[in-house]
Short mmCIF file of N, CA and C in Angstrom, two decimals:
data_model
loop_
_atom_site.label_atom_id
_atom_site.label_comp_id
_atom_site.label_asym_id
_atom_site.label_seq_id
_atom_site.Cartn_x
_atom_site.Cartn_y
_atom_site.Cartn_z
N MET A 1 126.50 161.95 65.83
CA MET A 1 126.72 160.87 65.74
C MET A 1 127.73 160.73 65.17
N ASN A 2 129.18 160.08 65.19
CA ASN A 2 130.94 159.47 64.60
C ASN A 2 130.15 158.34 64.04
N LYS A 3 130.61 158.25 62.43
CA LYS A 3 130.78 157.31 62.01
C LYS A 3 132.03 156.39 62.01
N VAL A 4 131.86 155.22 61.66
CA VAL A 4 133.22 154.64 62.06
C VAL A 4 132.96 152.63 61.83
N THR A 5 133.72 152.70 60.85
CA THR A 5 133.58 151.10 60.12
C THR A 5 135.07 150.35 60.82
N PHE A 6 134.26 149.47 60.94
CA PHE A 6 135.43 148.44 61.92
C PHE A 6 135.60 147.54 60.86
N GLY A 7 136.78 147.16 60.83
CA GLY A 7 137.03 145.19 59.38
C GLY A 7 137.82 144.40 60.70
N THR A 8 136.91 143.04 60.45
CA THR A 8 136.94 141.61 61.01
C THR A 8 138.06 141.29 60.46
N ASN A 9 139.31 140.33 61.04
CA ASN A 9 140.05 139.96 60.50
C ASN A 9 139.72 138.47 59.46
N LEU A 10 138.39 138.14 59.72
CA LEU A 10 138.08 137.08 59.02
C LEU A 10 136.51 136.95 59.09
N ILE A 11 135.63 136.55 58.07
CA ILE A 11 134.49 135.88 57.89
C ILE A 11 133.67 135.61 59.81
N ALA A 12 132.23 136.55 59.66
CA ALA A 12 131.90 136.51 60.82
C ALA A 12 131.86 135.15 61.72
N GLN A 13 132.65 135.19 62.76
CA GLN A 13 132.81 133.98 63.46
C GLN A 13 132.24 134.06 65.03
N ALA A 14 132.46 132.77 65.78
CA ALA A 14 131.46 132.87 67.21
C ALA A 14 132.42 134.33 68.05
N GLU A 15 134.09 134.09 67.51
CA GLU A 15 134.58 135.08 68.53
C GLU A 15 134.47 136.60 67.91
N HIS A 16 133.90 136.77 66.90
CA HIS A 16 133.09 138.01 66.91
C HIS A 16 131.86 138.76 67.06
N GLY A 17 131.37 137.53 68.00
CA GLY A 17 130.08 137.76 68.37
C GLY A 17 129.79 138.87 69.44
N GLY A 18 130.98 139.45 70.46
CA GLY A 18 130.75 140.76 71.20
C GLY A 18 130.72 142.14 70.63
N PHE A 19 131.72 142.02 69.08
CA PHE A 19 131.26 143.42 68.07
C PHE A 19 129.32 143.69 67.29
N TYR A 20 129.39 142.48 67.49
CA TYR A 20 127.94 142.20 66.15
C TYR A 20 127.18 142.67 67.32
N GLN A 21 126.97 141.96 69.04
CA GLN A 21 126.20 142.07 69.99
C GLN A 21 126.01 143.97 70.16
N ALA A 22 127.20 144.19 70.29
CA ALA A 22 127.59 145.40 70.97
C ALA A 22 126.20 146.73 70.00
N MET A 23 126.26 146.00 68.81
CA MET A 23 125.83 147.09 67.55
C MET A 23 123.62 147.17 68.32
N SER A 24 123.26 145.68 68.53
CA SER A 24 122.14 145.87 68.85
C SER A 24 121.34 146.10 70.43
N THR A 25 122.03 145.53 70.94
CA THR A 25 121.81 145.26 72.64
C THR A 25 122.47 146.41 73.94
N THR A 26 121.43 146.77 74.48
CA THR A 26 122.05 146.98 75.57
C THR A 26 120.86 147.05 77.29
N ASP A 27 121.08 147.24 78.25
CA ASP A 27 120.64 146.91 79.27
C ASP A 27 119.07 146.98 79.56
N CYS A 28 118.83 147.52 78.28
CA CYS A 28 117.05 148.15 78.37
C CYS A 28 116.36 147.92 77.68
N ALA A 29 115.12 147.88 77.76
CA ALA A 29 113.91 146.96 77.20
C ALA A 29 114.25 147.53 75.75
N ASP A 30 114.76 148.52 75.42
CA ASP A 30 114.22 149.36 74.12
C ASP A 30 115.71 149.23 73.72
N ALA A 31 116.14 148.48 73.25
CA ALA A 31 118.13 147.73 73.06
C ALA A 31 117.90 148.65 71.57
N THR A 32 119.02 150.06 71.98
CA THR A 32 119.11 150.51 71.11
C THR A 32 120.99 150.71 70.54
N GLY A 33 121.90 149.70 71.09
CA GLY A 33 123.24 149.77 71.23
C GLY A 33 124.09 150.52 71.87
N ILE A 34 124.88 149.62 72.32
CA ILE A 34 125.94 150.17 73.25
C ILE A 34 126.62 151.02 72.27
N TYR A 35 127.14 150.81 70.67
CA TYR A 35 127.75 152.21 70.34
C TYR A 35 127.16 152.94 70.19
N LYS A 36 125.90 152.73 70.02
CA LYS A 36 124.99 154.30 70.08
C LYS A 36 124.99 155.41 70.90
N GLU A 37 124.87 154.49 71.95
CA GLU A 37 124.84 155.02 73.77
C GLU A 37 126.06 156.26 73.96
N TYR A 38 127.14 155.80 73.13
CA TYR A 38 128.23 156.69 73.53
C TYR A 38 128.80 157.13 71.64
N GLY A 39 127.82 157.30 71.16
CA GLY A 39 127.63 158.28 69.46
C GLY A 39 128.01 157.81 68.41
N LEU A 40 128.25 156.55 68.42
CA LEU A 40 128.97 155.98 67.48
C LEU A 40 127.97 155.31 66.67
N ASP A 41 128.37 155.56 65.36
CA ASP A 41 127.28 154.78 64.05
C ASP A 41 128.23 154.07 63.65
N VAL A 42 128.46 152.58 64.04
CA VAL A 42 129.32 151.64 63.62
C VAL A 42 128.74 150.73 62.39
N THR A 43 129.93 150.62 61.30
CA THR A 43 129.85 149.29 60.41
C THR A 43 130.08 147.90 60.40
N ILE A 44 130.26 147.34 60.33
CA ILE A 44 131.43 145.83 60.20
C ILE A 44 131.33 145.34 59.32
N LYS A 45 132.83 145.93 58.74
CA LYS A 45 132.80 145.14 57.17
C LYS A 45 134.33 143.73 57.54
N MET A 46 133.41 142.36 57.28
CA MET A 46 133.76 140.99 57.34
C MET A 46 134.95 140.71 55.83
N SER A 47 136.27 140.50 56.58
CA SER A 47 137.32 140.14 55.63
C SER A 47 137.18 138.66 55.28
N GLY A 48 138.12 138.43 54.81
CA GLY A 48 138.06 136.75 54.05
C GLY A 48 138.58 136.01 52.91
N SER A 49 138.67 135.03 52.60
CA SER A 49 139.57 134.41 51.54
C SER A 49 139.58 135.76 49.97
N GLN A 50 138.06 136.29 50.25
CA GLN A 50 137.58 136.76 48.98
C GLN A 50 137.96 137.72 48.82
N VAL A 51 137.99 138.50 50.45
CA VAL A 51 137.91 140.44 50.24
C VAL A 51 139.67 140.91 50.85
N PRO A 52 139.43 141.82 50.28
CA PRO A 52 141.12 142.14 50.89
C PRO A 52 141.76 142.27 52.20
N SER A 53 143.17 141.81 52.41
CA SER A 53 142.93 142.05 54.06
C SER A 53 142.95 143.61 54.56
N SER A 54 142.25 142.71 56.13
CA SER A 54 141.94 144.26 56.51
C SER A 54 143.07 145.46 56.91
N THR A 55 144.34 145.19 56.35
CA THR A 55 145.48 145.93 56.23
C THR A 55 145.31 146.75 54.84
N GLN A 56 144.90 145.85 54.10
CA GLN A 56 144.25 146.99 52.61
C GLN A 56 143.61 147.75 53.13
N LEU A 57 142.78 147.21 53.70
CA LEU A 57 141.33 147.94 53.84
C LEU A 57 141.78 149.31 54.64
N LEU A 58 142.44 149.16 55.58
CA LEU A 58 142.40 150.40 56.27
C LEU A 58 143.94 151.18 55.24
N MET A 59 144.53 151.00 54.41
CA MET A 59 145.40 151.63 54.05
C MET A 59 144.40 152.20 52.79
N GLY A 60 143.70 151.59 52.51
CA GLY A 60 142.52 152.50 51.23
C GLY A 60 141.30 153.02 51.85
N SER A 61 141.64 153.19 53.19
CA SER A 61 140.75 154.08 54.49
C SER A 61 139.09 153.23 53.76
N ALA A 62 138.76 152.03 53.39
CA ALA A 62 137.55 151.71 53.56
C ALA A 62 137.33 151.67 54.72
N VAL A 63 138.12 151.10 56.07
CA VAL A 63 137.63 150.83 57.10
C VAL A 63 138.73 151.76 58.30
N ASP A 64 138.00 152.16 59.23
CA ASP A 64 138.87 152.88 60.41
C ASP A 64 139.42 152.32 61.37
N LEU A 65 138.98 150.98 61.49
CA LEU A 65 139.79 150.63 62.85
C LEU A 65 139.35 149.09 62.15
N PHE A 66 140.50 148.22 62.64
CA PHE A 66 140.97 146.75 62.18
C PHE A 66 140.91 145.68 63.24
N MET A 67 140.53 144.57 62.98
CA MET A 67 141.17 143.61 63.91
C MET A 67 142.01 142.81 63.41
N GLY A 68 143.65 142.90 64.17
CA GLY A 68 144.66 142.16 63.51
C GLY A 68 145.38 142.89 64.83
N TYR A 69 147.19 142.25 64.07
CA TYR A 69 148.05 142.84 65.17
C TYR A 69 148.13 144.08 64.55
N GLY A 70 148.99 145.10 65.33
CA GLY A 70 149.11 146.25 65.15
C GLY A 70 150.42 146.11 64.02
N MET A 71 151.33 145.52 64.00
CA MET A 71 152.33 145.01 63.29
C MET A 71 151.91 145.10 62.45
N ASP A 72 150.52 144.35 61.47
CA ASP A 72 150.02 144.77 60.32
C ASP A 72 149.85 145.65 59.51
N ALA A 73 149.45 146.82 60.26
CA ALA A 73 148.89 148.07 59.62
C ALA A 73 150.33 148.69 59.60
N LEU A 74 151.68 148.40 59.92
CA LEU A 74 153.26 149.04 59.52
C LEU A 74 153.53 148.55 58.50
N ASN A 75 153.22 147.07 58.14
CA ASN A 75 153.86 145.77 57.05
C ASN A 75 152.99 146.53 55.86
N ILE A 76 153.51 147.50 55.01
CA ILE A 76 153.48 147.47 54.00
C ILE A 76 154.01 147.84 52.40
#
């Protein structure tokens, strides 16, 4: 199982629902999660006004992927 940490661009919002839903649902009765189906152990870290930006989290290796603009990752 590959561990992956995903950073959102804000605190949890409706637009992020699909990322959270994929953690716990599948089309089977024993919902194990779509991520797990593909061999991923995903942790979601929320960003927000009291949390460093997703870019800072990425650059500090606190997240592996983040929701944002590609240019955000390049603007250091």
